[in-house]
Short mmCIF file of C-alpha atoms in Angstrom, two decimals:
data_model
loop_
_atom_site.label_atom_id
_atom_site.label_comp_id
_atom_site.label_asym_id
_atom_site.label_seq_id
_atom_site.Cartn_x
_atom_site.Cartn_y
_atom_site.Cartn_z
CA UNK X 114 0.08 -0.15 -0.04
CA UNK X 115 1.42 3.26 -0.82
CA UNK X 116 1.94 5.85 1.94
CA UNK X 117 -0.04 9.10 1.45
CA UNK X 118 1.90 11.95 1.19
CA UNK X 119 0.98 15.22 2.96
CA UNK X 120 1.64 18.80 3.10
CA UNK X 121 0.61 21.83 5.28
CA UNK X 122 -1.22 24.85 3.53
CA UNK X 123 -2.04 27.87 4.82
CA UNK X 124 -6.07 28.71 5.24
CA UNK X 125 -5.28 32.59 4.99
CA UNK X 126 -3.01 33.01 1.84
CA UNK X 127 -3.11 29.25 0.21
CA UNK X 128 0.52 28.97 0.64
CA UNK X 129 2.15 25.32 0.81
CA UNK X 130 4.90 24.18 3.38
CA UNK X 131 6.29 20.64 3.51
CA UNK X 132 6.40 20.69 7.32
CA UNK X 133 4.31 22.36 10.08
CA UNK X 134 5.44 25.87 11.11
CA UNK X 135 4.00 28.12 13.69
CA UNK X 136 4.29 31.03 11.37
CA UNK X 137 3.27 30.83 7.49
CA UNK X 138 6.45 31.45 5.65
CA UNK X 139 4.29 33.28 2.74
CA UNK X 140 2.07 35.64 4.33
CA UNK X 141 3.44 35.72 8.04
CA UNK X 142 0.24 34.63 9.72
CA UNK X 143 0.24 32.74 12.92
CA UNK X 144 -1.21 29.23 13.54
CA UNK X 145 -2.67 29.15 9.87
CA UNK X 146 -0.84 25.92 8.44
CA UNK X 147 -3.16 22.91 8.20
CA UNK X 148 -2.38 19.28 7.13
CA UNK X 149 -3.72 18.22 3.55
CA UNK X 150 -3.32 15.06 2.12
CA UNK X 151 -1.61 15.69 -1.61
CA UNK X 152 -3.86 13.66 -4.52
CA UNK X 153 -2.13 11.83 -7.44
CA UNK X 154 -3.01 13.49 -10.63
CA UNK X 155 -5.97 11.76 -12.58
CA UNK X 156 -5.76 10.58 -16.10
CA UNK X 157 -4.85 13.40 -18.27
CA UNK X 158 -5.53 15.84 -15.07
CA UNK X 159 -9.09 16.16 -15.96
CA UNK X 160 -9.87 17.59 -12.33
CA UNK X 161 -8.34 20.77 -13.03
CA UNK X 162 -9.38 21.03 -16.73
CA UNK X 163 -10.30 24.81 -17.54
CA UNK X 164 -14.07 25.44 -18.20
CA UNK X 165 -12.84 27.57 -21.02
CA UNK X 166 -10.62 24.69 -22.53
CA UNK X 167 -12.54 25.02 -25.89
CA UNK X 168 -11.68 28.84 -26.28
CA UNK X 169 -8.10 28.55 -25.53
CA UNK X 170 -6.91 29.50 -28.77
CA UNK X 171 -4.75 32.62 -28.99
CA UNK X 172 -6.55 35.35 -30.61
CA UNK X 173 -6.35 39.00 -31.00
CA UNK X 174 -8.10 40.98 -28.15
CA UNK X 175 -9.53 43.53 -31.01
CA UNK X 176 -11.15 40.34 -32.74
CA UNK X 177 -12.85 39.29 -29.46
CA UNK X 178 -16.44 39.95 -29.49
CA UNK X 179 -17.49 42.12 -26.40
CA UNK X 180 -21.35 42.10 -26.07
CA UNK X 181 -22.94 43.45 -23.11
CA UNK X 182 -23.85 40.90 -20.48
CA UNK X 183 -27.47 40.36 -19.58
CA UNK X 184 -28.57 40.64 -16.24
CA UNK X 185 -31.61 38.87 -14.27
CA UNK X 186 -33.17 41.24 -11.94
CA UNK X 187 -33.46 39.57 -8.50
CA UNK X 188 -36.69 41.30 -7.35
CA UNK X 189 -34.62 43.00 -4.22
CA UNK X 190 -33.72 46.35 -5.45
CA UNK X 191 -31.06 47.00 -2.91
CA UNK X 192 -29.26 43.94 -3.90
CA UNK X 193 -29.71 44.66 -7.67
CA UNK X 194 -27.97 47.82 -6.85
CA UNK X 195 -24.86 46.27 -5.13
CA UNK X 196 -24.49 43.50 -8.04
CA UNK X 197 -24.59 46.14 -10.62
CA UNK X 198 -28.32 45.52 -12.06
CA UNK X 199 -28.98 41.88 -11.24
CA UNK X 200 -27.29 38.40 -11.74
CA UNK X 201 -25.23 37.53 -14.84
CA UNK X 202 -25.50 34.19 -16.46
CA UNK X 203 -22.43 32.03 -14.97
CA UNK X 204 -21.46 34.32 -12.37
CA UNK X 205 -20.64 33.26 -9.15
CA UNK X 206 -21.33 35.09 -6.04
CA UNK X 207 -19.83 34.69 -2.56
CA UNK X 208 -21.92 36.08 0.30
CA UNK X 209 -20.32 36.55 3.83
CA UNK X 210 -21.60 37.90 7.05
CA UNK X 211 -21.74 36.97 10.76
CA UNK X 212 -24.09 34.02 12.22
CA UNK X 213 -27.60 35.10 12.28
CA UNK X 214 -26.74 38.45 10.38
CA UNK X 215 -29.91 37.30 7.68
CA UNK X 216 -27.83 35.76 4.82
CA UNK X 217 -29.92 32.61 4.48
CA UNK X 218 -33.17 34.82 4.74
CA UNK X 219 -32.03 37.14 2.44
CA UNK X 220 -30.93 34.10 -0.39
CA UNK X 221 -34.35 32.40 0.29
CA UNK X 222 -36.32 35.36 -0.41
CA UNK X 223 -34.21 36.11 -3.46
CA UNK X 224 -34.73 33.00 -4.71
CA UNK X 225 -38.21 32.67 -4.19
CA UNK X 226 -38.60 36.05 -6.32
CA UNK X 227 -36.48 34.35 -9.07
CA UNK X 228 -38.69 31.22 -8.86
CA UNK X 229 -41.42 33.13 -10.58
CA UNK X 230 -39.61 33.42 -13.69
CA UNK X 231 -36.78 31.20 -13.74
CA UNK X 232 -35.80 27.47 -12.56
CA UNK X 233 -34.19 27.60 -9.36
CA UNK X 234 -32.63 25.65 -6.60
CA UNK X 235 -31.74 25.80 -3.06
CA UNK X 236 -29.22 23.71 -1.76
CA UNK X 237 -28.99 23.60 2.27
CA UNK X 238 -25.91 21.98 3.83
CA UNK X 239 -26.67 23.66 7.35
CA UNK X 240 -30.41 22.96 7.78
CA UNK X 241 -32.73 20.29 7.21
CA UNK X 242 -35.51 20.65 4.24
CA UNK X 243 -38.05 20.92 7.29
CA UNK X 244 -36.05 23.77 8.69
CA UNK X 245 -36.00 25.73 5.66
CA UNK X 246 -39.60 25.24 4.74
CA UNK X 247 -40.40 26.30 8.63
CA UNK X 248 -38.54 29.64 7.64
CA UNK X 249 -40.19 30.10 4.49
CA UNK X 250 -43.67 29.73 6.11
CA UNK X 251 -42.46 32.13 8.87
CA UNK X 252 -41.63 34.68 6.50
CA UNK X 253 -44.59 34.21 4.37
CA UNK X 254 -42.52 33.04 1.15
CA UNK X 255 -44.28 31.46 -1.66
CA UNK X 256 -42.31 28.44 -2.39
CA UNK X 257 -44.21 26.51 -4.68
CA UNK X 258 -41.49 26.58 -7.63
CA UNK X 259 -38.34 26.61 -5.39
CA UNK X 260 -36.50 23.30 -5.75
CA UNK X 261 -34.62 22.38 -2.26
CA UNK X 262 -31.96 19.89 -1.98
CA UNK X 263 -30.54 18.91 1.58
CA UNK X 264 -27.03 17.93 0.59
CA UNK X 265 -23.85 18.35 1.39
CA UNK X 266 -21.86 16.29 -1.17
CA UNK X 267 -20.54 18.17 -4.16
CA UNK X 268 -20.96 15.08 -6.57
CA UNK X 269 -24.54 14.51 -5.71
CA UNK X 270 -25.45 18.38 -6.06
CA UNK X 271 -23.71 18.21 -9.34
CA UNK X 272 -25.93 15.26 -10.23
CA UNK X 273 -29.13 17.18 -9.31
CA UNK X 274 -28.11 20.24 -11.25
CA UNK X 275 -27.75 18.07 -14.50
CA UNK X 276 -31.38 16.73 -13.67
CA UNK X 277 -33.14 19.92 -13.18
CA UNK X 278 -30.86 22.28 -15.49
CA UNK X 279 -31.72 25.34 -12.83
CA UNK X 280 -30.67 28.93 -13.83
CA UNK X 281 -29.93 30.03 -10.40
CA UNK X 282 -28.42 27.94 -7.49
CA UNK X 283 -27.69 28.71 -3.84
CA UNK X 284 -25.37 26.90 -1.75
CA UNK X 285 -25.76 27.35 1.60
CA UNK X 286 -22.92 27.27 2.78
CA UNK X 287 -19.76 26.29 1.07
CA UNK X 288 -17.97 25.55 4.37
CA UNK X 289 -20.22 22.58 4.89
CA UNK X 290 -19.58 21.06 1.22
CA UNK X 291 -17.41 18.30 0.65
CA UNK X 292 -16.19 16.31 -2.21
CA UNK X 293 -15.09 12.45 -2.59
CA UNK X 294 -11.97 13.21 -4.00
CA UNK X 295 -10.44 15.04 -0.77
CA UNK X 296 -10.32 12.86 2.01
CA UNK X 297 -10.22 15.93 4.55
CA UNK X 298 -13.27 16.77 6.76
CA UNK X 299 -15.83 19.37 5.64
CA UNK X 300 -14.53 23.03 6.32
CA UNK X 301 -10.91 22.37 6.01
CA UNK X 302 -8.70 24.16 3.60
CA UNK X 303 -8.46 21.77 0.77
CA UNK X 304 -12.40 20.99 0.61
CA UNK X 305 -13.16 24.42 0.82
CA UNK X 306 -11.11 25.14 -2.38
CA UNK X 307 -11.68 21.95 -3.89
CA UNK X 308 -15.80 22.30 -3.70
CA UNK X 309 -15.65 25.92 -4.74
CA UNK X 310 -13.56 24.83 -7.80
CA UNK X 311 -15.85 22.30 -8.78
CA UNK X 312 -18.93 24.48 -8.43
CA UNK X 313 -17.38 27.38 -9.91
CA UNK X 314 -16.63 25.31 -13.09
CA UNK X 315 -20.01 24.09 -13.24
CA UNK X 316 -21.38 27.47 -13.19
CA UNK X 317 -19.29 28.70 -16.21
CA UNK X 318 -19.83 25.71 -18.13
CA UNK X 319 -23.66 25.62 -17.81
CA UNK X 320 -24.21 29.19 -17.53
CA UNK X 321 -25.74 29.01 -14.01
CA UNK X 322 -25.78 31.91 -11.41
CA UNK X 323 -24.48 30.60 -8.42
CA UNK X 324 -24.68 32.04 -4.82
CA UNK X 325 -22.37 30.71 -2.09
CA UNK X 326 -22.81 31.67 1.51
CA UNK X 327 -19.70 31.85 3.60
CA UNK X 328 -18.92 31.96 7.21
CA UNK X 329 -16.52 34.81 8.53
CA UNK X 330 -13.99 34.69 11.11
CA UNK X 331 -13.75 36.76 14.32
CA UNK X 332 -11.84 39.34 12.14
CA UNK X 333 -14.80 39.61 9.83
CA UNK X 334 -13.11 37.88 7.00
CA UNK X 335 -14.59 35.33 5.15
CA UNK X 336 -13.80 31.82 6.56
CA UNK X 337 -11.61 29.55 4.65
CA UNK X 338 -8.43 29.94 1.99
CA UNK X 339 -8.00 33.33 0.79
CA UNK X 340 -8.19 31.90 -2.49
CA UNK X 341 -11.74 31.55 -2.28
CA UNK X 342 -12.20 35.10 -2.94
CA UNK X 343 -10.09 35.17 -5.82
CA UNK X 344 -12.06 32.46 -7.47
CA UNK X 345 -15.41 33.95 -7.37
CA UNK X 346 -16.83 36.79 -9.45
CA UNK X 347 -18.31 38.78 -6.63
CA UNK X 348 -17.81 39.13 -2.97
CA UNK X 349 -20.42 40.70 -1.01
CA UNK X 350 -20.14 41.46 2.89
CA UNK X 351 -23.65 41.50 4.91
CA UNK X 352 -23.23 43.64 7.94
CA UNK X 353 -25.22 44.81 10.82
CA UNK X 354 -25.54 45.33 14.31
CA UNK X 355 -27.04 42.52 16.43
CA UNK X 356 -29.24 45.32 18.66
CA UNK X 357 -30.25 46.94 15.22
CA UNK X 358 -32.98 46.02 12.90
CA UNK X 359 -30.92 47.20 9.70
CA UNK X 360 -28.38 45.51 7.66
CA UNK X 361 -26.00 46.71 5.10
CA UNK X 362 -24.78 44.72 2.07
CA UNK X 363 -21.26 45.88 0.66
CA UNK X 364 -19.75 44.58 -2.68
CA UNK X 365 -15.93 44.26 -2.23
CA UNK X 366 -15.04 42.62 -5.35
CA UNK X 367 -17.51 42.80 -8.58
CA UNK X 368 -16.28 41.93 -12.02
CA UNK X 369 -19.36 42.64 -13.43
CA UNK X 370 -20.28 45.98 -11.86
CA UNK X 371 -18.75 48.65 -9.54
CA UNK X 372 -17.14 47.66 -6.17
CA UNK X 373 -17.75 49.43 -2.95
CA UNK X 374 -21.59 49.82 -3.82
CA UNK X 375 -24.22 49.67 -0.65
CA UNK X 376 -27.55 48.26 -0.23
CA UNK X 377 -29.51 48.85 2.79
CA UNK X 378 -32.07 46.51 4.44
CA UNK X 379 -34.60 46.68 7.24
CA UNK X 380 -35.48 43.25 9.09
CA UNK X 381 -39.03 42.81 9.86
CA UNK X 382 -41.27 39.95 10.87
CA UNK X 383 -41.66 39.17 7.11
CA UNK X 384 -38.16 38.99 6.52
CA UNK X 385 -35.51 41.86 4.69
CA UNK X 386 -37.15 44.80 3.20
CA UNK X 387 -35.02 47.39 1.09
CA UNK X 388 -34.64 50.65 2.37
CA UNK X 389 -34.83 53.36 -0.62
CA UNK X 390 -33.97 56.32 1.41
CA UNK X 391 -31.15 55.53 3.68
CA UNK X 392 -29.88 58.77 4.57
CA UNK X 393 -33.33 59.62 5.96
CA UNK X 394 -33.00 56.17 8.32
CA UNK X 395 -29.68 57.59 9.37
CA UNK X 396 -30.95 60.92 10.33
CA UNK X 397 -34.24 60.15 11.85
CA UNK X 398 -33.10 60.74 15.49
CA UNK X 399 -30.65 63.58 14.44
CA UNK X 400 -31.34 66.88 16.43
CA UNK X 401 -29.07 69.88 15.39
CA UNK X 402 -29.54 71.54 19.01
CA UNK X 403 -26.92 69.02 20.82
CA UNK X 404 -23.12 69.75 21.21
CA UNK X 405 -21.12 67.19 19.70
CA UNK X 406 -23.17 66.56 16.60
CA UNK X 407 -22.19 67.04 12.92
CA UNK X 408 -23.86 65.88 9.67
CA UNK X 409 -21.31 64.23 7.40
CA UNK X 410 -22.40 63.35 3.52
CA UNK X 411 -20.29 60.45 2.41
CA UNK X 412 -20.09 58.38 -0.65
CA UNK X 413 -20.98 54.77 -0.53
CA UNK X 414 -20.31 53.68 -4.31
CA UNK X 415 -22.67 55.94 -6.47
CA UNK X 416 -25.12 56.47 -3.63
CA UNK X 417 -24.58 59.77 -1.23
CA UNK X 418 -25.43 59.18 2.44
CA UNK X 419 -26.05 61.74 4.84
CA UNK X 420 -24.85 60.17 8.28
CA UNK X 421 -24.62 62.07 11.71
CA UNK X 422 -21.20 61.99 13.44
CA UNK X 423 -21.05 62.35 17.23
CA UNK X 424 -18.49 63.25 19.38
CA UNK X 425 -17.80 63.25 22.88
CA UNK X 426 -14.74 65.23 24.40
CA UNK X 427 -14.48 65.23 28.08
CA UNK X 428 -11.83 65.73 30.82
CA UNK X 429 -9.63 62.70 31.15
CA UNK X 430 -9.65 61.13 34.73
CA UNK X 431 -6.79 58.35 33.95
CA UNK X 432 -2.91 58.63 33.14
CA UNK X 433 -3.62 58.00 29.46
CA UNK X 434 -6.52 59.97 27.32
CA UNK X 435 -8.86 57.72 25.74
CA UNK X 436 -9.34 57.48 22.05
CA UNK X 437 -12.16 55.47 20.86
CA UNK X 438 -13.99 55.27 17.39
CA UNK X 439 -17.16 53.17 16.44
CA UNK X 440 -17.75 53.12 12.26
CA UNK X 441 -14.89 55.57 11.76
CA UNK X 442 -11.11 55.07 10.88
CA UNK X 443 -9.15 54.84 14.40
CA UNK X 444 -6.00 55.80 13.02
CA UNK X 445 -7.10 59.00 11.77
CA UNK X 446 -8.23 60.41 15.18
CA UNK X 447 -4.81 61.22 16.58
CA UNK X 448 -3.88 62.85 13.27
CA UNK X 449 -7.08 64.88 13.39
CA UNK X 450 -6.28 66.04 16.95
CA UNK X 451 -2.73 67.06 16.20
CA UNK X 452 -3.85 69.06 13.20
CA UNK X 453 -6.65 70.55 15.31
CA UNK X 454 -3.78 71.81 18.06
CA UNK X 455 -1.39 72.86 15.47
CA UNK X 456 -3.29 74.81 13.12
CA UNK X 457 -6.49 75.79 15.18
CA UNK X 458 -4.82 76.32 18.42
CA UNK X 459 -7.20 73.73 20.46
CA UNK X 460 -5.30 71.22 22.27
CA UNK X 461 -7.11 67.79 23.33
CA UNK X 462 -4.04 66.24 25.01
CA UNK X 463 -5.78 65.85 28.50
CA UNK X 464 -9.23 65.01 27.14
CA UNK X 465 -10.96 61.55 26.61
CA UNK X 466 -12.09 61.63 22.78
CA UNK X 467 -15.22 59.24 21.59
CA UNK X 468 -16.36 59.08 18.20
CA UNK X 469 -19.31 57.43 16.77
CA UNK X 470 -21.09 57.14 13.25
CA UNK X 471 -24.80 56.71 14.31
CA UNK X 472 -26.60 54.08 12.42
CA UNK X 473 -24.00 51.41 12.43
CA UNK X 474 -22.75 52.52 9.09
CA UNK X 475 -18.82 52.16 8.49
CA UNK X 476 -16.91 55.11 7.16
CA UNK X 477 -13.41 54.77 5.67
CA UNK X 478 -13.03 57.49 3.28
CA UNK X 479 -11.06 60.65 4.53
CA UNK X 480 -14.04 62.83 3.40
CA UNK X 481 -15.40 62.40 7.04
CA UNK X 482 -12.16 64.26 8.40
CA UNK X 483 -13.64 67.93 8.60
CA UNK X 484 -16.94 66.65 9.81
CA UNK X 485 -15.24 64.74 12.84
CA UNK X 486 -13.17 67.95 13.34
CA UNK X 487 -16.23 70.42 13.96
CA UNK X 488 -17.90 67.54 15.92
CA UNK X 489 -15.08 67.37 18.14
CA UNK X 490 -14.69 71.35 18.20
CA UNK X 491 -18.54 71.39 19.22
CA UNK X 492 -18.29 69.08 21.96
CA UNK X 493 -15.26 70.48 23.28
CA UNK X 494 -17.06 74.04 23.41
CA UNK X 495 -20.25 72.75 24.50
CA UNK X 496 -21.88 74.56 21.64
CA UNK X 497 -24.12 73.17 18.88
CA UNK X 498 -23.10 73.62 15.23
CA UNK X 499 -25.50 76.09 13.16
CA UNK X 500 -28.86 74.26 12.20
CA UNK X 501 -29.40 72.69 9.07
CA UNK X 502 -25.69 72.27 8.56
CA UNK X 503 -23.73 69.54 6.46
CA UNK X 504 -20.09 68.95 5.96
CA UNK X 505 -17.23 67.17 4.15
CA UNK X 506 -13.90 67.67 3.26
CA UNK X 507 -10.37 65.87 3.66
CA UNK X 508 -7.86 67.36 6.15
CA UNK X 509 -4.17 67.41 5.30
CA UNK X 510 -1.39 67.43 7.80
CA UNK X 511 -0.50 71.05 6.97
CA UNK X 512 -4.12 72.18 7.86
CA UNK X 513 -5.44 72.33 4.30
CA UNK X 514 -8.91 71.20 3.15
CA UNK X 515 -8.53 69.21 0.25
CA UNK X 516 -11.40 68.24 -2.44
CA UNK X 517 -13.41 65.07 -2.55
CA UNK X 518 -15.08 63.07 -5.36
CA UNK X 519 -18.29 63.70 -6.35
CA UNK X 520 -18.88 66.77 -4.43
CA UNK X 521 -22.00 68.04 -6.61
CA UNK X 522 -24.03 65.15 -5.81
CA UNK X 523 -23.08 65.19 -2.45
CA UNK X 524 -24.67 68.65 -2.21
CA UNK X 525 -27.59 67.79 -4.30
CA UNK X 526 -28.42 65.29 -1.82
CA UNK X 527 -28.15 67.39 1.01
CA UNK X 528 -30.40 70.01 -0.29
CA UNK X 529 -33.05 67.65 -1.18
CA UNK X 530 -33.44 66.41 2.31
CA UNK X 531 -33.93 70.06 3.54
CA UNK X 532 -30.31 71.43 4.65
CA UNK X 533 -29.58 75.16 4.08
CA UNK X 534 -26.23 75.65 4.85
CA UNK X 535 -22.66 73.53 3.89
CA UNK X 536 -19.23 73.89 4.64
CA UNK X 537 -17.06 72.33 1.86
CA UNK X 538 -13.75 72.59 0.33
CA UNK X 539 -13.19 75.68 -2.07
CA UNK X 540 -12.50 73.19 -4.88
CA UNK X 541 -16.08 71.59 -4.38
CA UNK X 542 -18.06 74.65 -4.59
CA UNK X 543 -20.31 74.89 -7.50
CA UNK X 544 -19.40 77.23 -10.11
CA UNK X 545 -22.77 78.91 -9.98
CA UNK X 546 -24.74 79.37 -6.85
CA UNK X 547 -28.18 79.06 -8.82
CA UNK X 548 -27.71 75.32 -9.17
CA UNK X 549 -28.47 75.06 -5.57
CA UNK X 550 -30.93 77.84 -4.47
CA UNK X 551 -32.01 76.55 -1.23
CA UNK X 552 -28.22 75.79 0.10
CA UNK X 553 -25.93 78.53 1.30
CA UNK X 554 -22.36 77.08 0.51
CA UNK X 555 -19.29 78.13 2.42
CA UNK X 556 -16.16 77.19 0.76
CA UNK X 557 -13.12 76.76 3.09
CA UNK X 558 -9.28 76.45 2.33
CA UNK X 559 -8.04 75.20 5.98
CA UNK X 560 -8.99 73.93 9.17
CA UNK X 561 -8.98 77.50 10.63
CA UNK X 562 -11.34 78.88 8.03
CA UNK X 563 -13.78 76.05 8.84
CA UNK X 564 -13.75 76.59 12.66
CA UNK X 565 -14.63 80.04 11.85
CA UNK X 566 -17.07 79.10 9.08
CA UNK X 567 -19.00 77.05 12.03
CA UNK X 568 -19.37 79.75 14.25
CA UNK X 569 -21.78 81.83 11.94
CA UNK X 570 -25.64 81.62 12.47
#
């Protein structure tokens, strides 16, 4: 009997090593190497045959016919926004999120809507058929035309797809699948990689839109090898706070549309409902007479959002002042405090500073800098900012206010929601004030000018 050959593979980067090490020699992560069995090559190496093997001839790029891909609307407008207009034939979509966030609920609602026009298959590897049926009944979903398969073996799933020939397939979840060609347990690096490869190859060959549900680690990244995100066409993250009824779905990667798009849902008794005006949602409890509060116009993909930024600046009672942010970039807070001290003469070295983006939204763009500074200044002086004021702008280390992308769209969204004053970078000021008749726009070049402008009534 031939002894099986083993190797160790990193579940983070997919790198291989002949022996176990505490630290991956490829990516430097600790305790990520897992033992896998090296399989002998099949006849003709058919397991790794490309789905596009029939089109592998060398040709000129100009001779390739580039036709616009057809999209199938899912019936969930917010999901269509994130996907770029709908599902594409042969596209493989990976949806990740925390346990209980609503991934299965969203996909069950989506596939039930698609079943009205297309042949669909829902594969459940975590729940029994009875559990899925109970959830559909609880949500009031008409599932008369939804085909359901409770199975975790990829070969059996492939056979069912060959019989039904569905247009859309949901795999819930990829971490529970296993293949007979791999001897390791489901959820291991080799199983997840092999199952994803087989399902992706099947989707490409038959033109199936396939949605894979993925678990996430405690750090928020999709569990399994990092190569999993490279295999698929689209990677979506489902986010939300456990104490909130609102969920956000964000596109991190999308080969058929724009990345970083954001969709907002509300969790109700009948499932997830799309929120068409999330700015009004995030400002539902906003009060302009409270110190430390400032409204920011941020940009999520093609959608401008109005988000309330709250700041609390208080005397420090410990040896080292506390710096804490929720929903904002932690590393920029120290920089903004230094700029505020150097270029506006306001020192907070003996103050605790807390920042919060209301509504559970995560803001990563530097356009929030000026709003954060004015919110901290308002809390430090215990004076509210002027009424109906919106702010955006990037702050540099020399105290200058830099322009941000799509300034006109941000101003238009603020005017639509009834705001009357705006403090923005000079470069983002409109050329004609008549374009925004209901908005008084103040352009600033420096932090000091922004501080002075926030005192006006």
